Amino acid sequence: MTVSDAILWPGTKLCQRMGLNPESDGGLLRWMFNTLFYLVISLIIVWIIVV
């Protein structure tokens, strides 16, 4: 497993769970799911640091 595979893992698994090919649309759905996943993780970390 490469670093890029590890970073893209959440979106890939979610696409596979939904029955979609992660690379069928150029990876846009995978990119969206990864963006949402890492946004939530980043916001949680920021809230922990601020509070």
PDB file with SEQRES, HELIX, SHEET and CRYST1 records, atoms N, CA, C and O in Angstrom:
SEQRES   1 A   51  MET THR VAL SER ASP ALA ILE LEU TRP PRO GLY THR LYS          
SEQRES   2 A   51  LEU CYS GLN ARG MET GLY LEU ASN PRO GLU SER ASP GLY          
SEQRES   3 A   51  GLY LEU LEU ARG TRP MET PHE ASN THR LEU PHE TYR LEU          
SEQRES   4 A   51  VAL ILE SER LEU ILE ILE VAL TRP ILE ILE VAL VAL              
HELIX    1 AA1 VAL A    3  ARG A   17  1                                  15    
HELIX    2 AA2 LEU A   28  VAL A   50  1                                  23    
CRYST1    1.000    1.000    1.000  90.00  90.00  90.00 P 1           1          
ATOM      1  N   MET A   1       0.854  -1.183   0.000  1.00  0.00           N  
ATOM      2  CA  MET A   1       0.000   0.000   0.000  1.00  0.00           C  
ATOM      3  C   MET A   1       0.892   1.235   0.000  1.00  0.00           C  
ATOM      4  O   MET A   1       1.765   1.384   0.856  1.00  0.00           O  
ATOM      5  N   THR A   2       0.666   2.111  -0.961  1.00  0.00           N  
ATOM      6  CA  THR A   2       1.443   3.341  -1.050  1.00  0.00           C  
ATOM      7  C   THR A   2       0.776   4.440  -0.225  1.00  0.00           C  
ATOM      8  O   THR A   2      -0.331   4.265   0.285  1.00  0.00           O  
ATOM      9  N   VAL A   3       1.453   5.552  -0.105  1.00  0.00           N  
ATOM     10  CA  VAL A   3       0.926   6.684   0.662  1.00  0.00           C  
ATOM     11  C   VAL A   3      -0.356   7.210   0.007  1.00  0.00           C  
ATOM     12  O   VAL A   3      -1.318   7.542   0.699  1.00  0.00           O  
ATOM     13  N   SER A   4      -0.365   7.283  -1.305  1.00  0.00           N  
ATOM     14  CA  SER A   4      -1.572   7.783  -1.989  1.00  0.00           C  
ATOM     15  C   SER A   4      -2.753   6.835  -1.780  1.00  0.00           C  
ATOM     16  O   SER A   4      -3.890   7.286  -1.644  1.00  0.00           O  
ATOM     17  N   ASP A   5      -2.495   5.534  -1.755  1.00  0.00           N  
ATOM     18  CA  ASP A   5      -3.574   4.578  -1.473  1.00  0.00           C  
ATOM     19  C   ASP A   5      -4.117   4.768  -0.067  1.00  0.00           C  
ATOM     20  O   ASP A   5      -5.323   4.659   0.154  1.00  0.00           O  
ATOM     21  N   ALA A   6      -3.242   5.048   0.878  1.00  0.00           N  
ATOM     22  CA  ALA A   6      -3.677   5.260   2.260  1.00  0.00           C  
ATOM     23  C   ALA A   6      -4.510   6.531   2.391  1.00  0.00           C  
ATOM     24  O   ALA A   6      -5.491   6.558   3.134  1.00  0.00           O  
ATOM     25  N   ILE A   7      -4.124   7.578   1.677  1.00  0.00           N  
ATOM     26  CA  ILE A   7      -4.865   8.841   1.741  1.00  0.00           C  
ATOM     27  C   ILE A   7      -6.232   8.706   1.070  1.00  0.00           C  
ATOM     28  O   ILE A   7      -7.212   9.279   1.544  1.00  0.00           O  
ATOM     29  N   LEU A   8      -6.302   7.955  -0.023  1.00  0.00           N  
ATOM     30  CA  LEU A   8      -7.549   7.793  -0.768  1.00  0.00           C  
ATOM     31  C   LEU A   8      -8.418   6.658  -0.240  1.00  0.00           C  
ATOM     32  O   LEU A   8      -9.504   6.425  -0.771  1.00  0.00           O  
ATOM     33  N   TRP A   9      -7.969   5.950   0.788  1.00  0.00           N  
ATOM     34  CA  TRP A   9      -8.671   4.781   1.302  1.00  0.00           C  
ATOM     35  C   TRP A   9     -10.116   5.049   1.726  1.00  0.00           C  
ATOM     36  O   TRP A   9     -10.985   4.259   1.357  1.00  0.00           O  
ATOM     37  N   PRO A  10     -10.438   6.128   2.490  1.00  0.00           N  
ATOM     38  CA  PRO A  10     -11.833   6.316   2.905  1.00  0.00           C  
ATOM     39  C   PRO A  10     -12.795   6.449   1.730  1.00  0.00           C  
ATOM     40  O   PRO A  10     -13.867   5.843   1.735  1.00  0.00           O  
ATOM     41  N   GLY A  11     -12.427   7.224   0.743  1.00  0.00           N  
ATOM     42  CA  GLY A  11     -13.300   7.407  -0.416  1.00  0.00           C  
ATOM     43  C   GLY A  11     -13.424   6.145  -1.249  1.00  0.00           C  
ATOM     44  O   GLY A  11     -14.497   5.847  -1.774  1.00  0.00           O  
ATOM     45  N   THR A  12     -12.335   5.405  -1.374  1.00  0.00           N  
ATOM     46  CA  THR A  12     -12.367   4.161  -2.131  1.00  0.00           C  
ATOM     47  C   THR A  12     -13.296   3.156  -1.473  1.00  0.00           C  
ATOM     48  O   THR A  12     -14.111   2.528  -2.149  1.00  0.00           O  
ATOM     49  N   LYS A  13     -13.181   2.999  -0.161  1.00  0.00           N  
ATOM     50  CA  LYS A  13     -14.029   2.038   0.553  1.00  0.00           C  
ATOM     51  C   LYS A  13     -15.496   2.444   0.502  1.00  0.00           C  
ATOM     52  O   LYS A  13     -16.369   1.587   0.365  1.00  0.00           O  
ATOM     53  N   LEU A  14     -15.775   3.734   0.609  1.00  0.00           N  
ATOM     54  CA  LEU A  14     -17.166   4.190   0.556  1.00  0.00           C  
ATOM     55  C   LEU A  14     -17.761   3.955  -0.832  1.00  0.00           C  
ATOM     56  O   LEU A  14     -18.915   3.542  -0.951  1.00  0.00           O  
ATOM     57  N   CYS A  15     -16.990   4.213  -1.868  1.00  0.00           N  
ATOM     58  CA  CYS A  15     -17.469   3.948  -3.231  1.00  0.00           C  
ATOM     59  C   CYS A  15     -17.719   2.460  -3.432  1.00  0.00           C  
ATOM     60  O   CYS A  15     -18.729   2.077  -4.023  1.00  0.00           O  
ATOM     61  N   GLN A  16     -16.818   1.626  -2.949  1.00  0.00           N  
ATOM     62  CA  GLN A  16     -17.000   0.186  -3.087  1.00  0.00           C  
ATOM     63  C   GLN A  16     -18.226  -0.283  -2.319  1.00  0.00           C  
ATOM     64  O   GLN A  16     -18.963  -1.145  -2.797  1.00  0.00           O  
ATOM     65  N   ARG A  17     -18.453   0.275  -1.133  1.00  0.00           N  
ATOM     66  CA  ARG A  17     -19.618  -0.112  -0.329  1.00  0.00           C  
ATOM     67  C   ARG A  17     -20.917   0.274  -1.038  1.00  0.00           C  
ATOM     68  O   ARG A  17     -21.920  -0.430  -0.926  1.00  0.00           O  
ATOM     69  N   MET A  18     -20.898   1.391  -1.766  1.00  0.00           N  
ATOM     70  CA  MET A  18     -22.082   1.841  -2.480  1.00  0.00           C  
ATOM     71  C   MET A  18     -22.228   1.146  -3.840  1.00  0.00           C  
ATOM     72  O   MET A  18     -23.207   1.379  -4.550  1.00  0.00           O  
ATOM     73  N   GLY A  19     -21.271   0.302  -4.203  1.00  0.00           N  
ATOM     74  CA  GLY A  19     -21.328  -0.420  -5.460  1.00  0.00           C  
ATOM     75  C   GLY A  19     -20.864   0.392  -6.650  1.00  0.00           C  
ATOM     76  O   GLY A  19     -21.220   0.083  -7.787  1.00  0.00           O  
ATOM     77  N   LEU A  20     -20.076   1.426  -6.407  1.00  0.00           N  
ATOM     78  CA  LEU A  20     -19.565   2.283  -7.483  1.00  0.00           C  
ATOM     79  C   LEU A  20     -18.093   1.985  -7.725  1.00  0.00           C  
ATOM     80  O   LEU A  20     -17.366   1.600  -6.810  1.00  0.00           O  
ATOM     81  N   ASN A  21     -17.669   2.166  -8.951  1.00  0.00           N  
ATOM     82  CA  ASN A  21     -16.258   2.039  -9.269  1.00  0.00           C  
ATOM     83  C   ASN A  21     -15.580   3.351  -8.876  1.00  0.00           C  
ATOM     84  O   ASN A  21     -15.954   4.404  -9.394  1.00  0.00           O  
ATOM     85  N   PRO A  22     -14.586   3.318  -7.970  1.00  0.00           N  
ATOM     86  CA  PRO A  22     -13.954   4.559  -7.507  1.00  0.00           C  
ATOM     87  C   PRO A  22     -13.281   5.376  -8.600  1.00  0.00           C  
ATOM     88  O   PRO A  22     -13.078   6.579  -8.430  1.00  0.00           O  
ATOM     89  N   GLU A  23     -12.931   4.751  -9.713  1.00  0.00           N  
ATOM     90  CA  GLU A  23     -12.230   5.467 -10.776  1.00  0.00           C  
ATOM     91  C   GLU A  23     -13.089   5.655 -12.022  1.00  0.00           C  
ATOM     92  O   GLU A  23     -12.576   6.056 -13.067  1.00  0.00           O  
ATOM     93  N   SER A  24     -14.387   5.372 -11.929  1.00  0.00           N  
ATOM     94  CA  SER A  24     -15.238   5.406 -13.123  1.00  0.00           C  
ATOM     95  C   SER A  24     -15.439   6.815 -13.669  1.00  0.00           C  
ATOM     96  O   SER A  24     -15.518   6.988 -14.885  1.00  0.00           O  
ATOM     97  N   ASP A  25     -15.523   7.799 -12.831  1.00  0.00           N  
ATOM     98  CA  ASP A  25     -15.762   9.169 -13.289  1.00  0.00           C  
ATOM     99  C   ASP A  25     -14.517  10.035 -13.117  1.00  0.00           C  
ATOM    100  O   ASP A  25     -14.611  11.242 -12.892  1.00  0.00           O  
ATOM    101  N   GLY A  26     -13.374   9.413 -13.223  1.00  0.00           N  
ATOM    102  CA  GLY A  26     -12.126  10.141 -13.014  1.00  0.00           C  
ATOM    103  C   GLY A  26     -11.825  10.325 -11.543  1.00  0.00           C  
ATOM    104  O   GLY A  26     -10.953  11.117 -11.185  1.00  0.00           O  
ATOM    105  N   GLY A  27     -12.523   9.615 -10.694  1.00  0.00           N  
ATOM    106  CA  GLY A  27     -12.282   9.695  -9.262  1.00  0.00           C  
ATOM    107  C   GLY A  27     -12.970  10.862  -8.575  1.00  0.00           C  
ATOM    108  O   GLY A  27     -12.632  11.174  -7.433  1.00  0.00           O  
ATOM    109  N   LEU A  28     -13.918  11.515  -9.225  1.00  0.00           N  
ATOM    110  CA  LEU A  28     -14.560  12.687  -8.629  1.00  0.00           C  
ATOM    111  C   LEU A  28     -15.401  12.337  -7.402  1.00  0.00           C  
ATOM    112  O   LEU A  28     -15.387  13.075  -6.417  1.00  0.00           O  
ATOM    113  N   LEU A  29     -16.126  11.229  -7.449  1.00  0.00           N  
ATOM    114  CA  LEU A  29     -16.904  10.828  -6.275  1.00  0.00           C  
ATOM    115  C   LEU A  29     -15.981  10.474  -5.122  1.00  0.00           C  
ATOM    116  O   LEU A  29     -16.232  10.850  -3.978  1.00  0.00           O  
ATOM    117  N   ARG A  30     -14.906   9.746  -5.429  1.00  0.00           N  
ATOM    118  CA  ARG A  30     -13.931   9.387  -4.395  1.00  0.00           C  
ATOM    119  C   ARG A  30     -13.313  10.653  -3.809  1.00  0.00           C  
ATOM    120  O   ARG A  30     -13.110  10.745  -2.599  1.00  0.00           O  
ATOM    121  N   TRP A  31     -13.016  11.624  -4.666  1.00  0.00           N  
ATOM    122  CA  TRP A  31     -12.448  12.881  -4.213  1.00  0.00           C  
ATOM    123  C   TRP A  31     -13.423  13.607  -3.275  1.00  0.00           C  
ATOM    124  O   TRP A  31     -13.016  14.143  -2.244  1.00  0.00           O  
ATOM    125  N   MET A  32     -14.715  13.620  -3.641  1.00  0.00           N  
ATOM    126  CA  MET A  32     -15.714  14.286  -2.808  1.00  0.00           C  
ATOM    127  C   MET A  32     -15.817  13.615  -1.442  1.00  0.00           C  
ATOM    128  O   MET A  32     -15.834  14.298  -0.418  1.00  0.00           O  
ATOM    129  N   PHE A  33     -15.884  12.293  -1.417  1.00  0.00           N  
ATOM    130  CA  PHE A  33     -15.986  11.578  -0.153  1.00  0.00           C  
ATOM    131  C   PHE A  33     -14.739  11.787   0.704  1.00  0.00           C  
ATOM    132  O   PHE A  33     -14.843  11.945   1.920  1.00  0.00           O  
ATOM    133  N   ASN A  34     -13.566  11.789   0.080  1.00  0.00           N  
ATOM    134  CA  ASN A  34     -12.336  12.045   0.828  1.00  0.00           C  
ATOM    135  C   ASN A  34     -12.315  13.463   1.382  1.00  0.00           C  
ATOM    136  O   ASN A  34     -11.887  13.680   2.515  1.00  0.00           O  
ATOM    137  N   THR A  35     -12.770  14.424   0.595  1.00  0.00           N  
ATOM    138  CA  THR A  35     -12.810  15.812   1.052  1.00  0.00           C  
ATOM    139  C   THR A  35     -13.719  15.958   2.269  1.00  0.00           C  
ATOM    140  O   THR A  35     -13.354  16.610   3.248  1.00  0.00           O  
ATOM    141  N   LEU A  36     -14.891  15.357   2.206  1.00  0.00           N  
ATOM    142  CA  LEU A  36     -15.811  15.430   3.347  1.00  0.00           C  
ATOM    143  C   LEU A  36     -15.237  14.726   4.571  1.00  0.00           C  
ATOM    144  O   LEU A  36     -15.355  15.229   5.688  1.00  0.00           O  
ATOM    145  N   PHE A  37     -14.624  13.577   4.370  1.00  0.00           N  
ATOM    146  CA  PHE A  37     -14.038  12.823   5.478  1.00  0.00           C  
ATOM    147  C   PHE A  37     -12.938  13.633   6.158  1.00  0.00           C  
ATOM    148  O   PHE A  37     -12.948  13.796   7.378  1.00  0.00           O  
ATOM    149  N   TYR A  38     -11.994  14.138   5.374  1.00  0.00           N  
ATOM    150  CA  TYR A  38     -10.879  14.888   5.955  1.00  0.00           C  
ATOM    151  C   TYR A  38     -11.312  16.251   6.484  1.00  0.00           C  
ATOM    152  O   TYR A  38     -10.669  16.778   7.392  1.00  0.00           O  
ATOM    153  N   LEU A  39     -12.370  16.834   5.951  1.00  0.00           N  
ATOM    154  CA  LEU A  39     -12.919  18.073   6.501  1.00  0.00           C  
ATOM    155  C   LEU A  39     -13.432  17.847   7.908  1.00  0.00           C  
ATOM    156  O   LEU A  39     -13.140  18.628   8.813  1.00  0.00           O  
ATOM    157  N   VAL A  40     -14.197  16.780   8.096  1.00  0.00           N  
ATOM    158  CA  VAL A  40     -14.737  16.479   9.422  1.00  0.00           C  
ATOM    159  C   VAL A  40     -13.606  16.203  10.411  1.00  0.00           C  
ATOM    160  O   VAL A  40     -13.632  16.707  11.534  1.00  0.00           O  
ATOM    161  N   ILE A  41     -12.625  15.415  10.009  1.00  0.00           N  
ATOM    162  CA  ILE A  41     -11.489  15.107  10.881  1.00  0.00           C  
ATOM    163  C   ILE A  41     -10.733  16.387  11.242  1.00  0.00           C  
ATOM    164  O   ILE A  41     -10.371  16.589  12.401  1.00  0.00           O  
ATOM    165  N   SER A  42     -10.494  17.248  10.254  1.00  0.00           N  
ATOM    166  CA  SER A  42      -9.770  18.500  10.500  1.00  0.00           C  
ATOM    167  C   SER A  42     -10.549  19.427  11.427  1.00  0.00           C  
ATOM    168  O   SER A  42      -9.960  20.046  12.313  1.00  0.00           O  
ATOM    169  N   LEU A  43     -11.858  19.530  11.237  1.00  0.00           N  
ATOM    170  CA  LEU A  43     -12.662  20.386  12.108  1.00  0.00           C  
ATOM    171  C   LEU A  43     -12.667  19.874  13.545  1.00  0.00           C  
ATOM    172  O   LEU A  43     -12.618  20.669  14.484  1.00  0.00           O  
ATOM    173  N   ILE A  44     -12.725  18.578  13.723  1.00  0.00           N  
ATOM    174  CA  ILE A  44     -12.674  18.008  15.072  1.00  0.00           C  
ATOM    175  C   ILE A  44     -11.342  18.345  15.736  1.00  0.00           C  
ATOM    176  O   ILE A  44     -11.310  18.724  16.907  1.00  0.00           O  
ATOM    177  N   ILE A  45     -10.255  18.211  15.001  1.00  0.00           N  
ATOM    178  CA  ILE A  45      -8.930  18.540  15.556  1.00  0.00           C  
ATOM    179  C   ILE A  45      -8.848  20.016  15.907  1.00  0.00           C  
ATOM    180  O   ILE A  45      -8.328  20.368  16.965  1.00  0.00           O  
ATOM    181  N   VAL A  46      -9.350  20.882  15.041  1.00  0.00           N  
ATOM    182  CA  VAL A  46      -9.323  22.330  15.311  1.00  0.00           C  
ATOM    183  C   VAL A  46     -10.168  22.648  16.542  1.00  0.00           C  
ATOM    184  O   VAL A  46      -9.747  23.434  17.391  1.00  0.00           O  
ATOM    185  N   TRP A  47     -11.345  22.052  16.650  1.00  0.00           N  
ATOM    186  CA  TRP A  47     -12.198  22.311  17.816  1.00  0.00           C  
ATOM    187  C   TRP A  47     -11.533  21.841  19.100  1.00  0.00           C  
ATOM    188  O   TRP A  47     -11.666  22.495  20.134  1.00  0.00           O  
ATOM    189  N   ILE A  48     -10.822  20.724  19.056  1.00  0.00           N  
ATOM    190  CA  ILE A  48     -10.119  20.230  20.244  1.00  0.00           C  
ATOM    191  C   ILE A  48      -9.006  21.188  20.644  1.00  0.00           C  
ATOM    192  O   ILE A  48      -8.804  21.443  21.831  1.00  0.00           O  
ATOM    193  N   ILE A  49      -8.290  21.715  19.672  1.00  0.00           N  
ATOM    194  CA  ILE A  49      -7.183  22.640  19.972  1.00  0.00           C  
ATOM    195  C   ILE A  49      -7.713  23.965  20.493  1.00  0.00           C  
ATOM    196  O   ILE A  49      -7.141  24.526  21.427  1.00  0.00           O  
ATOM    197  N   VAL A  50      -8.786  24.476  19.917  1.00  0.00           N  
ATOM    198  CA  VAL A  50      -9.319  25.793  20.306  1.00  0.00           C  
ATOM    199  C   VAL A  50      -9.977  25.726  21.677  1.00  0.00           C  
ATOM    200  O   VAL A  50      -9.812  26.638  22.488  1.00  0.00           O  
ATOM    201  N   VAL A  51     -10.703  24.683  21.939  1.00  0.00           N  
ATOM    202  CA  VAL A  51     -11.421  24.573  23.205  1.00  0.00           C  
ATOM    203  C   VAL A  51     -10.508  24.000  24.206  1.00  0.00           C  
ATOM    204  O   VAL A  51     -10.896  23.812  25.359  1.00  0.00           O  
TER     205      VAL A  51                                                      
END                                                                             
